Coordinates of C-alpha atoms and ligand atoms in Angstrom, one line a residue:
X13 CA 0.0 0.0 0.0
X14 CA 1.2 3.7 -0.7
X15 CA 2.0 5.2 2.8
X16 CA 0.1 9.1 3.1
X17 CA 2.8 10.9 3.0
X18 CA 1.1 13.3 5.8
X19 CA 1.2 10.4 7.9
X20 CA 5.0 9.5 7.2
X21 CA 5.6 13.4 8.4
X22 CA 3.7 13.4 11.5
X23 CA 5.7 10.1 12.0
X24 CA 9.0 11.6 11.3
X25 CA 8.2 14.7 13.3
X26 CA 7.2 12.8 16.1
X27 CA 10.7 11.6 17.5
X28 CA 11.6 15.0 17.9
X29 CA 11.6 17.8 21.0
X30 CA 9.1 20.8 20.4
X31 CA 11.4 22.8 18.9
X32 CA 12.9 20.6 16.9
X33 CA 9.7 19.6 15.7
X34 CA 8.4 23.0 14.6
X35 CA 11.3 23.8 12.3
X36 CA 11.4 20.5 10.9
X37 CA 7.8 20.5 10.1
X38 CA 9.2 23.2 7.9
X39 CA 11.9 21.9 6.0
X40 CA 9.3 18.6 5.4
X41 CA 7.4 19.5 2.8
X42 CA 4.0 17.1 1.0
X43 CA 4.5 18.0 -3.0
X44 CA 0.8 19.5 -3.3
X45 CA 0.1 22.2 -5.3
X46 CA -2.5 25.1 -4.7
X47 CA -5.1 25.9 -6.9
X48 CA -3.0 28.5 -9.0
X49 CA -0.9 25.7 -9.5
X50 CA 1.9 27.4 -6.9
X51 CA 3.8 24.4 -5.1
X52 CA 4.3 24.7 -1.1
X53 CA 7.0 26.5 0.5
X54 CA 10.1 25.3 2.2
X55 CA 12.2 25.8 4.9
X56 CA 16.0 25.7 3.3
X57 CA 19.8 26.9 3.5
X58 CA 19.1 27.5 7.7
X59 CA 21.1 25.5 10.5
X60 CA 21.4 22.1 10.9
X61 CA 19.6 21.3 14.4
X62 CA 22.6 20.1 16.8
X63 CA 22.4 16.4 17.4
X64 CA 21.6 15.5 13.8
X65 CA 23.4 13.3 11.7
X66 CA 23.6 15.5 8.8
X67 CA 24.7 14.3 5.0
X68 CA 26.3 18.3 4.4
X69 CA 30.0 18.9 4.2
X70 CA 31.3 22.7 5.0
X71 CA 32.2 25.8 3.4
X72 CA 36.3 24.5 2.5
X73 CA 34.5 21.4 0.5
X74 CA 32.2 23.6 -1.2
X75 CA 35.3 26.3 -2.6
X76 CA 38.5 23.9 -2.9
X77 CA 36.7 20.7 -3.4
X78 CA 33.7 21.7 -5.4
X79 CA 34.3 24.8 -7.7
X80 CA 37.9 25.1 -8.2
X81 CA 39.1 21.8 -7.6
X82 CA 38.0 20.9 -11.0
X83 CA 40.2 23.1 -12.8
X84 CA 43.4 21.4 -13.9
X85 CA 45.9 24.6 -13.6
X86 CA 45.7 26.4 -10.9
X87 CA 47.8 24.6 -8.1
X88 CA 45.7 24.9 -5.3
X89 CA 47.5 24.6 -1.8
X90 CA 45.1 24.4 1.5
X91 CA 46.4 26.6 4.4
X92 CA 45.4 24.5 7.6
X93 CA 46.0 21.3 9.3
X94 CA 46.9 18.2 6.9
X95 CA 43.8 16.3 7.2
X96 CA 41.8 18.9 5.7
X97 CA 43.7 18.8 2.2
X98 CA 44.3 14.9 2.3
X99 CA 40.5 14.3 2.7
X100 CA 39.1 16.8 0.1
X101 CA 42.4 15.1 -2.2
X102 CA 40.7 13.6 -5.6
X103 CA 37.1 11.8 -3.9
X104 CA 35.1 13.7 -5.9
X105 CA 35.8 11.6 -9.4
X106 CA 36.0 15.6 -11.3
X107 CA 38.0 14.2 -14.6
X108 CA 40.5 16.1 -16.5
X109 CA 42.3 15.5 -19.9
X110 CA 45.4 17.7 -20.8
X111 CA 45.4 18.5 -24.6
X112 CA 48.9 17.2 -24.6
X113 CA 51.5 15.1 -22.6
X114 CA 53.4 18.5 -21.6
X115 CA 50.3 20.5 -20.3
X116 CA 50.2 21.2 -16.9
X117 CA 47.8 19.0 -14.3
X118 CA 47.9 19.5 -10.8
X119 CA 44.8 17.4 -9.5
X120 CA 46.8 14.2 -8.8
X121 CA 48.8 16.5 -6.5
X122 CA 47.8 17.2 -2.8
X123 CA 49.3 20.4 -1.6
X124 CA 48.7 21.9 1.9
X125 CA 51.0 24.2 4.7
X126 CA 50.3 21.2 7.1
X127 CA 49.9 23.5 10.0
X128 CA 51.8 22.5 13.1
X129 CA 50.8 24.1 16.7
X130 CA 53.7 26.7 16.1
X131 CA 51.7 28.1 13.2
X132 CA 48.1 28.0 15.6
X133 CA 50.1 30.2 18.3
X134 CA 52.1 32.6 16.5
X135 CA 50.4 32.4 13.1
X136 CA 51.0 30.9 10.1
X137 CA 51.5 33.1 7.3
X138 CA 55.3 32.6 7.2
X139 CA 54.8 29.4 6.6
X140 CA 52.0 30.0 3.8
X141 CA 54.6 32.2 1.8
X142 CA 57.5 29.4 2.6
X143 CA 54.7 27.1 0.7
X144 CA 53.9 29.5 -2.2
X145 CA 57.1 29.6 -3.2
X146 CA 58.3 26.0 -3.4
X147 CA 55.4 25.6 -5.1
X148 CA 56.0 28.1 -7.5
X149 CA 60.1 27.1 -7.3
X150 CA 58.7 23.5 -8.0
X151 CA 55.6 23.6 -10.5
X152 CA 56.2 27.5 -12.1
X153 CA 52.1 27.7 -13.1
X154 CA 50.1 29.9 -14.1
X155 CA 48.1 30.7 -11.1
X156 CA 48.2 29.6 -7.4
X157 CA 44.9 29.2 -5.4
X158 CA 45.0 29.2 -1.3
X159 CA 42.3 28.0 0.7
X160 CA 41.4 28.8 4.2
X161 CA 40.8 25.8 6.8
X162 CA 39.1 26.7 10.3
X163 CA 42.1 27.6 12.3
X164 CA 42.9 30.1 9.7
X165 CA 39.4 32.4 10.5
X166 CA 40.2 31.6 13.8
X167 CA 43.8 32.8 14.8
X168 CA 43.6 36.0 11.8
X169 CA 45.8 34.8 9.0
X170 CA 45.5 37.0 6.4
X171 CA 45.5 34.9 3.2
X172 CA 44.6 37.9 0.9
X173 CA 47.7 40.0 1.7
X174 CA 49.7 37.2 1.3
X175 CA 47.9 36.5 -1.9
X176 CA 48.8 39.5 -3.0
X177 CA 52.4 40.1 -2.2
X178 CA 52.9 36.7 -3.3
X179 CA 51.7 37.9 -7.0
X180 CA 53.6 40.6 -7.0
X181 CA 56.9 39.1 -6.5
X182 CA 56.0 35.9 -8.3
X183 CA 54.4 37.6 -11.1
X184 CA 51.5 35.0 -11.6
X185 CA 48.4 35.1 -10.7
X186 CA 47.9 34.1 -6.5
X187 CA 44.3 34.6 -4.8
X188 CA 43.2 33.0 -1.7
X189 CA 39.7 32.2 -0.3
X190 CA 38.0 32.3 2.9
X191 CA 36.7 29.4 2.9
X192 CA 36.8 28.7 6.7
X193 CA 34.7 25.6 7.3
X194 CA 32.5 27.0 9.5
X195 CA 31.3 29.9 7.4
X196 CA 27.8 29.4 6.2
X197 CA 25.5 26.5 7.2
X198 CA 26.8 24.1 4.2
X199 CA 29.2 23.8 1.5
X200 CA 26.7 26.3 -0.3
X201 CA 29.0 29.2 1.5
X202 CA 31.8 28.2 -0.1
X203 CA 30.1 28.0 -3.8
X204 CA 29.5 31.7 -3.2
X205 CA 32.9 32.5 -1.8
X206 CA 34.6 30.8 -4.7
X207 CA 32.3 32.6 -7.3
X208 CA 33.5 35.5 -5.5
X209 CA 37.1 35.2 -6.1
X210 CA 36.8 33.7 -9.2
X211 CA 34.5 36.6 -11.1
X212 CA 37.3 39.5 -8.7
X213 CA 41.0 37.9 -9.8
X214 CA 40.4 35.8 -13.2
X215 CA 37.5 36.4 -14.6
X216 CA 37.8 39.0 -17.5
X217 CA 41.5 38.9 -17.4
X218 CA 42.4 37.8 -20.9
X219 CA 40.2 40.0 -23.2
X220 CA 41.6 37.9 -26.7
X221 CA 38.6 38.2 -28.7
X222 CA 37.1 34.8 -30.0
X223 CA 36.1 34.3 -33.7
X224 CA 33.5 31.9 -33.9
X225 CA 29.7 32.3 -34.0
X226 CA 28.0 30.5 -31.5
X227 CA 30.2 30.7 -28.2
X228 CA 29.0 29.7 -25.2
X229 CA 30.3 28.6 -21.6
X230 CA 29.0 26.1 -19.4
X231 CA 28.6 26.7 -16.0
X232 CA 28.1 24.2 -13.0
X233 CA 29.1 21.1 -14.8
X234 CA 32.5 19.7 -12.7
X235 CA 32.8 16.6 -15.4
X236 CA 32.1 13.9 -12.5
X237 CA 32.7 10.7 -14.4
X238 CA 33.7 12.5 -17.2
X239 CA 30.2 13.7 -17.4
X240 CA 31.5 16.7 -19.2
X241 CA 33.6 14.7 -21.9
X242 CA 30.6 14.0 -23.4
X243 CA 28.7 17.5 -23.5
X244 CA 31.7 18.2 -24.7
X245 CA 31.4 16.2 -27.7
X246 CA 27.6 16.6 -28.2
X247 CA 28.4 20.8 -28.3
X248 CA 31.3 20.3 -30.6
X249 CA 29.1 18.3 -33.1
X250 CA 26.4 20.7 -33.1
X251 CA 29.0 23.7 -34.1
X252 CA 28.9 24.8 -30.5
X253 CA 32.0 26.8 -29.5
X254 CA 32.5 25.8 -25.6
X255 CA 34.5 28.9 -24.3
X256 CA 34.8 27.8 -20.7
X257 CA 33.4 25.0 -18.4
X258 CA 33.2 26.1 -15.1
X259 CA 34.8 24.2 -13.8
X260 CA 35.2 20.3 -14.5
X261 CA 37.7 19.6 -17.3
X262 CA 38.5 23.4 -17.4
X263 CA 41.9 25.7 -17.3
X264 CA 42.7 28.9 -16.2
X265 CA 43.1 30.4 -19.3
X266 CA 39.4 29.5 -20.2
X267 CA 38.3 31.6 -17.0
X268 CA 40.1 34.5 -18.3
X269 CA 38.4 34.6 -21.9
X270 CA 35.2 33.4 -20.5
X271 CA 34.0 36.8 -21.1
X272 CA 34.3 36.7 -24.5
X273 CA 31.0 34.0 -25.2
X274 CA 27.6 34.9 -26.0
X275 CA 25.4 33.1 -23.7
X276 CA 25.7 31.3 -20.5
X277 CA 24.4 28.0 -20.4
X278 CA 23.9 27.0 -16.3
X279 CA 23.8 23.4 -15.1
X280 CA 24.1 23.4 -11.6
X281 CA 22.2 26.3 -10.5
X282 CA 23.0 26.2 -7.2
X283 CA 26.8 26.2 -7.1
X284 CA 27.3 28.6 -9.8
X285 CA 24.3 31.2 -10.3
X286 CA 26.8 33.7 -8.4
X287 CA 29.0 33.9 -11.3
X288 CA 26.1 33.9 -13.7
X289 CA 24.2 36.8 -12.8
X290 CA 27.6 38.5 -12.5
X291 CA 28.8 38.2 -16.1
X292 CA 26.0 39.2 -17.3
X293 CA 25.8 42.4 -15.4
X294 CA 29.1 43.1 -16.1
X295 CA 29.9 42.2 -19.3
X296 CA 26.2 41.3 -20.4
X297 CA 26.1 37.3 -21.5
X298 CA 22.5 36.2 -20.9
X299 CA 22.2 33.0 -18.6
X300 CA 20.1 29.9 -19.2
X301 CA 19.4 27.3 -17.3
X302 CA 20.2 23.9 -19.1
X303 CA 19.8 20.3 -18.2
X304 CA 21.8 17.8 -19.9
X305 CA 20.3 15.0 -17.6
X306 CA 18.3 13.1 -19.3
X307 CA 18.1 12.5 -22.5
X308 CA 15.0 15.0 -22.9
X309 CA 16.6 17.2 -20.9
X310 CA 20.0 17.5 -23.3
X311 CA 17.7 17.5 -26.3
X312 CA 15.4 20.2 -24.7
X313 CA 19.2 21.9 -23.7
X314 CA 20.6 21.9 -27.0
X315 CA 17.3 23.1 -28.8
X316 CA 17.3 26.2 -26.5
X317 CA 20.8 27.2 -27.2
X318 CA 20.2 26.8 -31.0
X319 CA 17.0 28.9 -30.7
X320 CA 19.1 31.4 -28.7
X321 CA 21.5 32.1 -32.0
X322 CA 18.3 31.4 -34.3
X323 CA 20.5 30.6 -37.1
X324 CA 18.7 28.0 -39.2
X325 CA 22.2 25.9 -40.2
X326 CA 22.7 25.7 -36.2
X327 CA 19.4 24.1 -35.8
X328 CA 19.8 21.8 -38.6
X329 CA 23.0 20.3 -37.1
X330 CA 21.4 20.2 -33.5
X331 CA 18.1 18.3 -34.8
X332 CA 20.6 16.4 -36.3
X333 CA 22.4 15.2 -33.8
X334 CA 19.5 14.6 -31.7
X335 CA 18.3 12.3 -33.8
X336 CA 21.3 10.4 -34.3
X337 CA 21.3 9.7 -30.5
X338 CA 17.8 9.4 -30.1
X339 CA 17.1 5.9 -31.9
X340 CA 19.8 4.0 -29.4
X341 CA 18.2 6.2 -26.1
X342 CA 14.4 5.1 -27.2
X343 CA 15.7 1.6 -27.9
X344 CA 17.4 1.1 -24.4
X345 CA 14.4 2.7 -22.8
X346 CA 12.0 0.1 -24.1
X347 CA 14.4 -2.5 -22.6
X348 CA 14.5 -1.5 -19.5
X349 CA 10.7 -0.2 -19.1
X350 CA 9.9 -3.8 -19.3
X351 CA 11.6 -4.4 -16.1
X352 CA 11.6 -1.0 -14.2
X353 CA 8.0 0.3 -14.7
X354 CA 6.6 1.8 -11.7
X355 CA 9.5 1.1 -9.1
X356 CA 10.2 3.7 -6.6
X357 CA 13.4 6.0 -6.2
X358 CA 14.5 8.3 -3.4
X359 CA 16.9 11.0 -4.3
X360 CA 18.8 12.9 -0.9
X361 CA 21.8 14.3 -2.6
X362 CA 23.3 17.8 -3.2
X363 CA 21.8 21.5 -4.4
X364 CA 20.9 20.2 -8.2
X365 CA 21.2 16.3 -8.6
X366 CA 18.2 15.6 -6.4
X367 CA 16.2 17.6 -9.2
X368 CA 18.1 16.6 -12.7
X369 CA 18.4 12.7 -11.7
X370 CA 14.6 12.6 -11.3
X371 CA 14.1 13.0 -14.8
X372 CA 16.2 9.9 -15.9
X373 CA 14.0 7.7 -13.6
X374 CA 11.2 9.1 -15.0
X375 CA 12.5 8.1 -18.7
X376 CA 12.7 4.3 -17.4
X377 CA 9.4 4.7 -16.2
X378 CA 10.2 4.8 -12.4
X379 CA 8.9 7.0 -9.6
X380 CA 10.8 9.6 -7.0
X381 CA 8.5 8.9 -3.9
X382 CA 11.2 11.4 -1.8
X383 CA 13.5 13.8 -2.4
X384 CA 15.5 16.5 -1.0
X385 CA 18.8 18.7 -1.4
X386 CA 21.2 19.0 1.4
X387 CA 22.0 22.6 0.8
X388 CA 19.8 23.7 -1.9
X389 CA 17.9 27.1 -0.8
X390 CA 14.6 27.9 -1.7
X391 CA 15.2 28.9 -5.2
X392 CA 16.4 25.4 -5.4
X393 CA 12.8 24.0 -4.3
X394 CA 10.5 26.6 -5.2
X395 CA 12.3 28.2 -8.2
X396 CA 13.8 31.7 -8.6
X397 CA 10.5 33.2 -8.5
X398 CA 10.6 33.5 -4.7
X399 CA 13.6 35.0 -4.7
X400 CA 12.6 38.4 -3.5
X401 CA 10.5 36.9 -0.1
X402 CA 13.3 35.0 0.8
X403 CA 14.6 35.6 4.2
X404 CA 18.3 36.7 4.5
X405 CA 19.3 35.2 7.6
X406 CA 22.8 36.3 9.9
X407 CA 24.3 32.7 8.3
X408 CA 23.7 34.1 5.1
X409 CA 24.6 37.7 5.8
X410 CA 28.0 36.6 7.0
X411 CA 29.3 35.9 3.3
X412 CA 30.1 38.8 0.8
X413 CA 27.8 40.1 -1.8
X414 CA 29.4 41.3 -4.9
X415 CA 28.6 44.8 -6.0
X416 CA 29.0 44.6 -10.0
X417 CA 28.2 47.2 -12.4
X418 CA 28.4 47.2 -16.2
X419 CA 32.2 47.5 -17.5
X420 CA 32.3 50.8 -19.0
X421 CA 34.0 49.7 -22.0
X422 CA 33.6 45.8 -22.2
X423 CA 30.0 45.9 -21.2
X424 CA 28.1 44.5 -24.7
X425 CA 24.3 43.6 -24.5
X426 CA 24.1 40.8 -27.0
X427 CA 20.6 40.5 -27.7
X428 CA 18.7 43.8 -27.8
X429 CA 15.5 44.3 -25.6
X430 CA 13.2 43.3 -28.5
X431 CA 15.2 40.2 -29.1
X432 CA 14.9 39.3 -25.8
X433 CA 11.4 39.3 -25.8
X434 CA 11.4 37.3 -28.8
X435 CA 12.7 34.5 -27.3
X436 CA 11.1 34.4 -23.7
X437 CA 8.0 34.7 -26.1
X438 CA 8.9 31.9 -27.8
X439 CA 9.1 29.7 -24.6
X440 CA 12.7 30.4 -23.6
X441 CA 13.2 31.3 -19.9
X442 CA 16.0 33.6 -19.3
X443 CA 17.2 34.0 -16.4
X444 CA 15.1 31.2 -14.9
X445 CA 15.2 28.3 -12.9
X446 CA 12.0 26.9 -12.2
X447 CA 12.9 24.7 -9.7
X448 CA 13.0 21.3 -8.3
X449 CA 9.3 21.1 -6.6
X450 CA 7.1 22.0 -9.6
X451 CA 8.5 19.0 -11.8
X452 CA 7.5 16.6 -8.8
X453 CA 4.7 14.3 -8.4
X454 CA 1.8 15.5 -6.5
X455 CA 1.9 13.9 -3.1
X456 CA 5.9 13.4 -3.2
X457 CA 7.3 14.2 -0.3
X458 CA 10.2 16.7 0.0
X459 CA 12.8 17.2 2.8
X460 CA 15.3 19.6 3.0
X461 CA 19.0 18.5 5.0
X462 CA 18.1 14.9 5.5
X463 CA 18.6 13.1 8.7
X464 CA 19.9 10.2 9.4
X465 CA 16.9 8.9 11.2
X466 CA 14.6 10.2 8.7
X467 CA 16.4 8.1 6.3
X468 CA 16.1 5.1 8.1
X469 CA 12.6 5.7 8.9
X470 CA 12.1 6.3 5.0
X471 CA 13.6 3.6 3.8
X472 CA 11.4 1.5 6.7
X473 CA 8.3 2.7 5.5
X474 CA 8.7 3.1 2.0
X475 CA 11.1 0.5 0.9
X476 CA 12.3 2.1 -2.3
X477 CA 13.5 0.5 -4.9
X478 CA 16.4 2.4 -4.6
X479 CA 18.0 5.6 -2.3
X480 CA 20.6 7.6 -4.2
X481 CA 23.0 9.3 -1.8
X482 CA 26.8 9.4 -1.0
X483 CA 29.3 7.5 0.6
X484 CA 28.3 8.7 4.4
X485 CA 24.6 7.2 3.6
X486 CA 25.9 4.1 1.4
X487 CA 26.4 1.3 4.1
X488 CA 23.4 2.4 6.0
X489 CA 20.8 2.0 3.4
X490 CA 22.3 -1.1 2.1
X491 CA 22.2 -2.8 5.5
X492 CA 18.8 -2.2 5.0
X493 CA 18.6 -4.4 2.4
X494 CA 18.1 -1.3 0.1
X495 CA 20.0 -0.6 -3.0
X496 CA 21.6 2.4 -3.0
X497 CA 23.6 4.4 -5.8
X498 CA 26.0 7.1 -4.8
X499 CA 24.9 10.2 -7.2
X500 CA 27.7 12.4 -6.4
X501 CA 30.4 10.0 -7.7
X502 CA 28.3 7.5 -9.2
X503 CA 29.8 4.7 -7.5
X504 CA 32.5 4.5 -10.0
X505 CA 30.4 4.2 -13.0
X506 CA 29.1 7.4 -15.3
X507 CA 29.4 9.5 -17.4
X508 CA 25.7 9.7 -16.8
X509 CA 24.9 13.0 -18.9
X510 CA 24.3 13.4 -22.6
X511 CA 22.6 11.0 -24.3
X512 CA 25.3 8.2 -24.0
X513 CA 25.1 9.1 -20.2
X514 CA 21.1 8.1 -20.3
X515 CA 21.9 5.0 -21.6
X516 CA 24.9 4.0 -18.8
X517 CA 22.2 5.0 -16.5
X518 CA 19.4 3.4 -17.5
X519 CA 21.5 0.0 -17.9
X520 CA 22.9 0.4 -14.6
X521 CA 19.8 1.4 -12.5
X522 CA 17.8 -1.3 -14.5
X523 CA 20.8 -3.7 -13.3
X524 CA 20.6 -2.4 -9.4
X525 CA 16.4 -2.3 -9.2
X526 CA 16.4 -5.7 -10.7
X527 CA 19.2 -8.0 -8.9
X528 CA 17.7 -10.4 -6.3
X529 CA 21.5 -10.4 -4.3
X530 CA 20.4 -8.6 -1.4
X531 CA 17.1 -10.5 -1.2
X532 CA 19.8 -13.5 -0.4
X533 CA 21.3 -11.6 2.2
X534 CA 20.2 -12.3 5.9
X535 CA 21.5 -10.2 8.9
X536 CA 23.0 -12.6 11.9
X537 CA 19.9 -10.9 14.1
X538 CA 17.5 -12.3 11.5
X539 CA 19.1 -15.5 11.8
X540 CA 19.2 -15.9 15.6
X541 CA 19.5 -19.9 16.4
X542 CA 22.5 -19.6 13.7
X543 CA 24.0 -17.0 14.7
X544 CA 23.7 -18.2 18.5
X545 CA 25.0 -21.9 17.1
X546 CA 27.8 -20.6 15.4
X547 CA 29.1 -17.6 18.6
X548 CA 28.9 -21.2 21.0
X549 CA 31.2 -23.4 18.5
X550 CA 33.6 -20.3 18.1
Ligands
CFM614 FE1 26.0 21.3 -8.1 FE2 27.6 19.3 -8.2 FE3 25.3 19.2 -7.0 FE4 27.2 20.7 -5.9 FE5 28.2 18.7 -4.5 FE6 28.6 17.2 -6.8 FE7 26.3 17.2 -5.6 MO1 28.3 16.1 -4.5 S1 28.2 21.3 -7.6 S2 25.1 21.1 -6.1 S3 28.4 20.7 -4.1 S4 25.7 19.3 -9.0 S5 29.9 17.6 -5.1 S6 29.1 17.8 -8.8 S7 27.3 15.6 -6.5 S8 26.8 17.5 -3.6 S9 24.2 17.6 -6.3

């Protein structure tokens, strides 16, 4: 039987102390629309209540390990205790490919001033400096990145004047982040921190005009199992000119120029939007929102930057291509509908996968009974409509807002006014993210910062199908006798975007929902006279 999802709520909430209780009954939301068709609110982006086993990582993950890691050429170096840079070294699966042998990569490398208690007492910017330049003595790149752990905030370091000695007498490129742990509720203050620096010191730095027509960057697509290699390729068949990728399989030099495109296509809304609004306010490149998750999704993608140029050859080659994909995608679909038809999925992950992914169960005919971002903020949920009734609270006060204004000589609207009418005529949203919520089934429910005992309670009274999560959830739910698929590194598997990605995915999912292994599987507890039998002859 379906379990009322009002009832699984009042459940949830019931475990909980009055307080507790009252602001989770906010951030637990039932999927039901009003009558003008407006979904519910949600509580998002606040505090995680103390006591909680929460899935969220911190501000330093969201910065170093999330939006610049990805780039292959900047050396990044992590001011703070060892164990911050060892953990956030290469577990995120972001791919790279040099063009040549001789190009610079830094992402195997794990570089950090391994603070010592010396450094906590009498500070540690001598020994930052004493890093930047072996590092410069040892790797001569282009650019140097420094990231600020906890202690950093905490005893006053100040990684910016370093930074910017450093450049001087280097005569590269050195910027450093605050990217304390503790700032912000999530790893969602340290997106914004790193689109901070990013847009400030690199940014509009290399003004080399580009010559080709349709030129575009992405933005929020970190090429996690090479999911980028393979927008690559789709773009590049189309006639698409990819300027930059911010940030997976990207370079330094690519921020620089990044300017120079015509349109802004956003993936991961969340992480990114920052740098988005920013470009276009300053230099004037529209934003997008894309989605090349899901086959229909990349198709829908594609078609919207075509109609964007509205140059007939364009849309020729990107029908084209659609097509050419499309007859394998259908094919596998049919396959796996047979088998997959009407199973249940549960999505907890991230500020955009939670979303996207639900679209690629729904192409194998599946259902998202749950879902929920860790950090995602309301915009996120509800879409960027509520923007200007959100809240901003002291957590969210406490990271910088970039004042931009139009460059007064690089500033270049590229569509005029009319055009721009044209096209959100037309059906194109500019500008726009509608949101996770609205593309949800009525009666789903949606939670935001998932708790370890909600999960366990979920997976009690739901028993999905399957629970995508990460590696902190993984074990859990599979002792649960649940199958779970990691959607933040994909387990090892992917690329899941594009159209080749749909397929991967679909195989895969079709191969997890459908395996009778865990059915096989018995805890000792379950087995008690065996178990007993066995602890006596041992
Ligand atoms: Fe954006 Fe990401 Fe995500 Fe994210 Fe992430 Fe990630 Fe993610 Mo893990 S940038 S919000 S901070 S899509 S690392 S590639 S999978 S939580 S849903």
């Amino acid at each position: 039987m379906k379990p009322n999802p009002h009832t699984v709520k009042e459940e949830l909430l019931r475990a909980y102390p009055k307080k507790t209780a009252r602001k989770r009954a906010e951030q637990i939301v039932v999927n039901e629309r009003r009558e003008d068709g407006a979904v519910p609110q949600i509580k998002a982006n606040v505090r995680t209540t103390p006591g909680a086993i929460t899935q969220r990582g911190c501000a330093y993950a969201g910065c170093k390990g999330v939006v610049i890691g990805p780039t292959r050429d900047i050396l990044s170096i992590t001011h703070g205790p060892i164990g911050c840079g060892f953990y956030s070294w290469l577990t995120r699966r972001n791919q790279t490919r040099t063009e040549g042998p001789e190009d610079a990569n830094y992402m195997t490398y794990c570089l950090s001033t391994d603070m010592q208690d010396e450094q906590i007492v009498f500070g540690g910017e001598k020994k930052l400096r004493a890093a930047i330049e072996e590092a410069y003595r040892i790797f001569h790149p282009k650019a140097i990145a420094i990231f600020s752990t906890c202690p950093v905030g905490l005893i006053g370091d100040d990684v910016h004047a370093v930074a910017r000695d450093m450049k001087e007498q280097l005569g590269i490129n050195v910027f450093g982040f605050s990217c304390e742990g503790y700032k912000g509720v999530s790893q969602s203050a340290g997106h914004h921190i790193a689109n901070n620096q990013l847009f400030r010191h690199v940014v509009g730095t290399n003004d080399t005009p580009r010559p080709e027509k349709f030129k575009i960057n992405m933005l929020g697509e970190y090429n996690i199992g090479g999911d980028a290699f393979v927008i690559e390729d789709l773009l590049e068949r189309c006639g698409i000119t990819l300027v930059a990728t911010f940030s997976g399989n990207s370079t330094y030099d690519q921020f620089a120029n990044s300017h120079m495109a015509d349109l802004n296509a956003v993936m991961c809304h969340r992480s990114i939007n920052y740098v988005a609004e920013m470009m276009e306010k300053k230099f004037g490149i529209p934003w997008i929102k894309v989605n090349f998750v899901g086959a229909e999704g990349t198709a829908k993608s594609l078609r919207h930057i075509a109609q964007y140029f509205n140059d007939d050859e364009l849309t020729a080659r990107v029908e084209q291509v659609i097509s050419e994909e499309m007859t394998e995608v259908l094919k596998t679909q049919f396959e796996v509908r047979e088998r997959c038809q009407g199973k249940t999925a549960m999505l907890f992950v991230g500020g955009s996968r939670a979303h996207h992914y639900q679209t690629l169960f729904a192409e194998m005919g599946m259902k998202t009974v749950a879902a929920g971002y860790e950090f995602g903020h309301r915009d996120d949920y509800e879409g960027r409509r509520v923007l200007p009734t959100v809240k901003v609270d002291a957590d969210s006060r406490n990271i910088e807002e970039l004042h931009v204004d139009a460059d007064e000589t690089r500033y270049r609207p590229r569509k005029g006014p009319g055009e721009l009418v044209q096209l959100e005529a037309a059906g194109m949203e500019l500008r726009g993210y509608q949101g996770m919520m609205p593309e949800m089934e009525e009666g789903a429910l949606v939670i935001d910062d998932l708790y370890q005992f909600e999960t366990e309670r979920l997976l009690d009274i739901y028993k999905p199908d399957i629970f995508c999560a990460g590696i902190k959830e993984k074990y859990a739910v599979q002792k649960a006798g649940i199958q779970c698929k990691q959607l933040h590194n994909y387990d090892y598997g992917g690329p899941y975007a594009g159209f080749k990605g749909a397929i991967n995915f679909y195989r895969e999912i079709d191969r997890m929902v459908n395996t009778r292994i865990l059915s096989y599987a018995r805890a000792p507890w379950e087995t008690k006279e065996e178990f007993e039998e066995e602890a006596i002859a041992s």
